[in-house]
JSON list of C-alpha atoms in Angstrom, two decimals:
[
{"chain": "A", "resi": 1290, "resn": "UNK", "atom": "CA", "xyz": [128.44, 113.10, 101.29]},
{"chain": "A", "resi": 1291, "resn": "UNK", "atom": "CA", "xyz": [124.95, 114.55, 101.49]},
{"chain": "A", "resi": 1292, "resn": "UNK", "atom": "CA", "xyz": [122.96, 113.60, 104.56]},
{"chain": "A", "resi": 1293, "resn": "UNK", "atom": "CA", "xyz": [119.50, 114.07, 106.02]},
{"chain": "A", "resi": 1294, "resn": "UNK", "atom": "CA", "xyz": [119.10, 114.18, 109.79]},
{"chain": "A", "resi": 1295, "resn": "UNK", "atom": "CA", "xyz": [115.71, 113.34, 111.28]},
{"chain": "A", "resi": 1296, "resn": "UNK", "atom": "CA", "xyz": [114.53, 114.03, 114.83]},
{"chain": "A", "resi": 1297, "resn": "UNK", "atom": "CA", "xyz": [111.12, 112.70, 115.86]},
{"chain": "A", "resi": 1298, "resn": "UNK", "atom": "CA", "xyz": [108.96, 114.29, 118.56]},
{"chain": "A", "resi": 1299, "resn": "UNK", "atom": "CA", "xyz": [105.46, 113.44, 119.70]},
{"chain": "A", "resi": 1300, "resn": "UNK", "atom": "CA", "xyz": [102.80, 116.06, 120.31]},
{"chain": "A", "resi": 1301, "resn": "UNK", "atom": "CA", "xyz": [99.23, 115.85, 121.59]},
{"chain": "A", "resi": 1302, "resn": "UNK", "atom": "CA", "xyz": [97.69, 115.15, 118.18]},
{"chain": "A", "resi": 1303, "resn": "UNK", "atom": "CA", "xyz": [100.67, 114.91, 115.83]},
{"chain": "A", "resi": 1304, "resn": "UNK", "atom": "CA", "xyz": [104.13, 113.50, 115.26]},
{"chain": "A", "resi": 1305, "resn": "UNK", "atom": "CA", "xyz": [106.77, 116.10, 114.41]},
{"chain": "A", "resi": 1306, "resn": "UNK", "atom": "CA", "xyz": [109.75, 115.32, 112.20]},
{"chain": "A", "resi": 1307, "resn": "UNK", "atom": "CA", "xyz": [112.52, 117.90, 112.29]},
{"chain": "A", "resi": 1308, "resn": "UNK", "atom": "CA", "xyz": [114.66, 117.37, 109.23]},
{"chain": "A", "resi": 1309, "resn": "UNK", "atom": "CA", "xyz": [117.89, 119.03, 108.23]},
{"chain": "A", "resi": 1310, "resn": "UNK", "atom": "CA", "xyz": [120.17, 118.58, 105.26]},
{"chain": "A", "resi": 1311, "resn": "UNK", "atom": "CA", "xyz": [119.43, 117.45, 101.74]},
{"chain": "A", "resi": 1312, "resn": "UNK", "atom": "CA", "xyz": [116.23, 115.66, 100.75]},
{"chain": "A", "resi": 1313, "resn": "UNK", "atom": "CA", "xyz": [116.99, 113.67, 97.62]},
{"chain": "A", "resi": 1314, "resn": "UNK", "atom": "CA", "xyz": [116.88, 110.20, 96.12]},
{"chain": "A", "resi": 1315, "resn": "UNK", "atom": "CA", "xyz": [119.87, 109.09, 98.16]},
{"chain": "A", "resi": 1316, "resn": "UNK", "atom": "CA", "xyz": [118.86, 110.47, 101.56]},
{"chain": "A", "resi": 1317, "resn": "UNK", "atom": "CA", "xyz": [115.08, 110.12, 101.99]},
{"chain": "A", "resi": 1318, "resn": "UNK", "atom": "CA", "xyz": [114.62, 106.38, 102.45]},
{"chain": "A", "resi": 1319, "resn": "UNK", "atom": "CA", "xyz": [114.37, 106.54, 106.25]},
{"chain": "A", "resi": 1320, "resn": "UNK", "atom": "CA", "xyz": [112.13, 109.63, 106.15]},
{"chain": "A", "resi": 1321, "resn": "UNK", "atom": "CA", "xyz": [109.90, 108.02, 103.54]},
{"chain": "A", "resi": 1322, "resn": "UNK", "atom": "CA", "xyz": [109.40, 104.93, 105.72]},
{"chain": "A", "resi": 1323, "resn": "UNK", "atom": "CA", "xyz": [108.62, 107.05, 108.79]},
{"chain": "A", "resi": 1324, "resn": "UNK", "atom": "CA", "xyz": [106.14, 109.28, 106.98]},
{"chain": "A", "resi": 1325, "resn": "UNK", "atom": "CA", "xyz": [104.42, 106.33, 105.30]},
{"chain": "A", "resi": 1326, "resn": "UNK", "atom": "CA", "xyz": [103.90, 104.58, 108.63]},
{"chain": "A", "resi": 1327, "resn": "UNK", "atom": "CA", "xyz": [102.98, 107.63, 110.71]},
{"chain": "A", "resi": 1328, "resn": "UNK", "atom": "CA", "xyz": [100.48, 109.36, 108.40]},
{"chain": "A", "resi": 1329, "resn": "UNK", "atom": "CA", "xyz": [98.27, 106.27, 108.59]},
{"chain": "A", "resi": 1330, "resn": "UNK", "atom": "CA", "xyz": [97.77, 106.71, 112.33]},
{"chain": "A", "resi": 1331, "resn": "UNK", "atom": "CA", "xyz": [98.38, 110.38, 113.15]},
{"chain": "A", "resi": 1332, "resn": "UNK", "atom": "CA", "xyz": [98.68, 113.92, 111.88]},
{"chain": "A", "resi": 1333, "resn": "UNK", "atom": "CA", "xyz": [102.23, 114.67, 110.73]},
{"chain": "A", "resi": 1334, "resn": "UNK", "atom": "CA", "xyz": [104.24, 117.89, 110.92]},
{"chain": "A", "resi": 1335, "resn": "UNK", "atom": "CA", "xyz": [107.50, 118.11, 109.01]},
{"chain": "A", "resi": 1336, "resn": "UNK", "atom": "CA", "xyz": [109.78, 120.97, 109.98]},
{"chain": "A", "resi": 1337, "resn": "UNK", "atom": "CA", "xyz": [111.64, 122.06, 106.84]},
{"chain": "A", "resi": 1338, "resn": "UNK", "atom": "CA", "xyz": [113.45, 125.04, 108.35]},
{"chain": "A", "resi": 1339, "resn": "UNK", "atom": "CA", "xyz": [116.91, 123.44, 108.06]},
{"chain": "A", "resi": 1340, "resn": "UNK", "atom": "CA", "xyz": [116.47, 121.74, 104.68]},
{"chain": "A", "resi": 1341, "resn": "UNK", "atom": "CA", "xyz": [119.20, 122.76, 102.24]},
{"chain": "A", "resi": 1342, "resn": "UNK", "atom": "CA", "xyz": [117.56, 121.38, 99.09]},
{"chain": "A", "resi": 1343, "resn": "UNK", "atom": "CA", "xyz": [114.79, 119.08, 97.88]},
{"chain": "A", "resi": 1344, "resn": "UNK", "atom": "CA", "xyz": [114.84, 117.24, 94.57]},
{"chain": "A", "resi": 1345, "resn": "UNK", "atom": "CA", "xyz": [111.84, 115.90, 92.63]},
{"chain": "A", "resi": 1346, "resn": "UNK", "atom": "CA", "xyz": [111.84, 112.66, 94.66]},
{"chain": "A", "resi": 1347, "resn": "UNK", "atom": "CA", "xyz": [111.62, 114.68, 97.88]},
{"chain": "A", "resi": 1348, "resn": "UNK", "atom": "CA", "xyz": [108.74, 116.74, 96.50]},
{"chain": "A", "resi": 1349, "resn": "UNK", "atom": "CA", "xyz": [107.07, 113.51, 95.40]},
{"chain": "A", "resi": 1350, "resn": "UNK", "atom": "CA", "xyz": [107.37, 112.19, 98.95]},
{"chain": "A", "resi": 1351, "resn": "UNK", "atom": "CA", "xyz": [105.61, 115.31, 100.26]},
{"chain": "A", "resi": 1352, "resn": "UNK", "atom": "CA", "xyz": [102.79, 114.89, 97.73]},
{"chain": "A", "resi": 1353, "resn": "UNK", "atom": "CA", "xyz": [102.39, 111.19, 98.52]},
{"chain": "A", "resi": 1354, "resn": "UNK", "atom": "CA", "xyz": [102.29, 111.87, 102.26]},
{"chain": "A", "resi": 1355, "resn": "UNK", "atom": "CA", "xyz": [99.71, 114.62, 101.76]},
{"chain": "A", "resi": 1356, "resn": "UNK", "atom": "CA", "xyz": [97.54, 112.25, 99.69]},
{"chain": "A", "resi": 1357, "resn": "UNK", "atom": "CA", "xyz": [97.96, 109.36, 102.15]},
{"chain": "A", "resi": 1358, "resn": "UNK", "atom": "CA", "xyz": [96.91, 111.70, 104.95]},
{"chain": "A", "resi": 1359, "resn": "UNK", "atom": "CA", "xyz": [93.71, 112.60, 103.14]},
{"chain": "A", "resi": 1360, "resn": "UNK", "atom": "CA", "xyz": [93.01, 108.91, 102.46]},
{"chain": "A", "resi": 1361, "resn": "UNK", "atom": "CA", "xyz": [93.51, 108.06, 106.15]},
{"chain": "A", "resi": 1362, "resn": "UNK", "atom": "CA", "xyz": [91.74, 111.05, 107.73]},
{"chain": "A", "resi": 1363, "resn": "UNK", "atom": "CA", "xyz": [94.94, 112.75, 108.93]},
{"chain": "A", "resi": 1364, "resn": "UNK", "atom": "CA", "xyz": [96.57, 116.04, 108.05]},
{"chain": "A", "resi": 1365, "resn": "UNK", "atom": "CA", "xyz": [100.08, 116.64, 106.75]},
{"chain": "A", "resi": 1366, "resn": "UNK", "atom": "CA", "xyz": [101.63, 119.96, 107.75]},
{"chain": "A", "resi": 1367, "resn": "UNK", "atom": "CA", "xyz": [104.82, 121.60, 106.55]},
{"chain": "A", "resi": 1368, "resn": "UNK", "atom": "CA", "xyz": [106.37, 123.93, 109.07]},
{"chain": "A", "resi": 1369, "resn": "UNK", "atom": "CA", "xyz": [108.74, 126.82, 108.30]},
{"chain": "A", "resi": 1370, "resn": "UNK", "atom": "CA", "xyz": [109.97, 125.76, 104.87]},
{"chain": "A", "resi": 1371, "resn": "UNK", "atom": "CA", "xyz": [113.49, 127.03, 104.19]},
{"chain": "A", "resi": 1372, "resn": "UNK", "atom": "CA", "xyz": [113.93, 129.24, 101.10]},
{"chain": "A", "resi": 1373, "resn": "UNK", "atom": "CA", "xyz": [115.28, 126.24, 99.16]},
{"chain": "A", "resi": 1374, "resn": "UNK", "atom": "CA", "xyz": [112.38, 124.04, 100.26]},
{"chain": "A", "resi": 1375, "resn": "UNK", "atom": "CA", "xyz": [109.87, 126.74, 99.41]},
{"chain": "A", "resi": 1376, "resn": "UNK", "atom": "CA", "xyz": [111.25, 127.18, 95.89]},
{"chain": "A", "resi": 1377, "resn": "UNK", "atom": "CA", "xyz": [111.24, 123.42, 95.25]},
{"chain": "A", "resi": 1378, "resn": "UNK", "atom": "CA", "xyz": [107.62, 123.16, 96.39]},
{"chain": "A", "resi": 1379, "resn": "UNK", "atom": "CA", "xyz": [106.48, 126.27, 94.52]},
{"chain": "A", "resi": 1380, "resn": "UNK", "atom": "CA", "xyz": [107.98, 124.94, 91.29]},
{"chain": "A", "resi": 1381, "resn": "UNK", "atom": "CA", "xyz": [105.48, 122.06, 91.41]},
{"chain": "A", "resi": 1382, "resn": "UNK", "atom": "CA", "xyz": [102.54, 124.46, 91.40]},
{"chain": "A", "resi": 1383, "resn": "UNK", "atom": "CA", "xyz": [101.13, 122.70, 94.47]},
{"chain": "A", "resi": 1384, "resn": "UNK", "atom": "CA", "xyz": [102.65, 124.88, 97.21]},
{"chain": "A", "resi": 1385, "resn": "UNK", "atom": "CA", "xyz": [99.27, 126.40, 98.04]},
{"chain": "A", "resi": 1386, "resn": "UNK", "atom": "CA", "xyz": [97.70, 122.95, 98.41]},
{"chain": "A", "resi": 1387, "resn": "UNK", "atom": "CA", "xyz": [99.89, 122.11, 101.40]},
{"chain": "A", "resi": 1388, "resn": "UNK", "atom": "CA", "xyz": [99.07, 123.22, 104.94]},
{"chain": "A", "resi": 1389, "resn": "UNK", "atom": "CA", "xyz": [102.00, 125.52, 105.74]},
{"chain": "A", "resi": 1390, "resn": "UNK", "atom": "CA", "xyz": [102.33, 126.43, 109.41]},
{"chain": "A", "resi": 1391, "resn": "UNK", "atom": "CA", "xyz": [104.79, 128.42, 111.50]},
{"chain": "A", "resi": 1392, "resn": "UNK", "atom": "CA", "xyz": [104.35, 126.66, 114.86]},
{"chain": "A", "resi": 1393, "resn": "UNK", "atom": "CA", "xyz": [102.99, 123.32, 116.08]},
{"chain": "A", "resi": 1394, "resn": "UNK", "atom": "CA", "xyz": [100.29, 125.23, 117.96]},
{"chain": "A", "resi": 1395, "resn": "UNK", "atom": "CA", "xyz": [98.61, 125.65, 114.56]},
{"chain": "A", "resi": 1396, "resn": "UNK", "atom": "CA", "xyz": [97.98, 121.88, 114.21]},
{"chain": "A", "resi": 1397, "resn": "UNK", "atom": "CA", "xyz": [94.27, 121.14, 114.34]}
]
């Protein structure tokens, strides 16, 4: 069965979520709840380096988190998107809208 593992780490001005596995309708409930809660109070970094695939629901979650961040005065960063994650995000046409970083030291 497809799974999504989530590790949470706290930084000076952000919360980092390291995710690995498949981001789809069946696996993102926990991540969705965490992102929804966290983006209201802090900057969020999601490390996508070990993501195997993202479906349209996963991409929608990224867009919603980005928009919620703007509404709440916080930034949403994507770090090291895997090739599969990058393709899924590029297909939306919004890849360039997201803040893509390579290290948490880039969080402002």
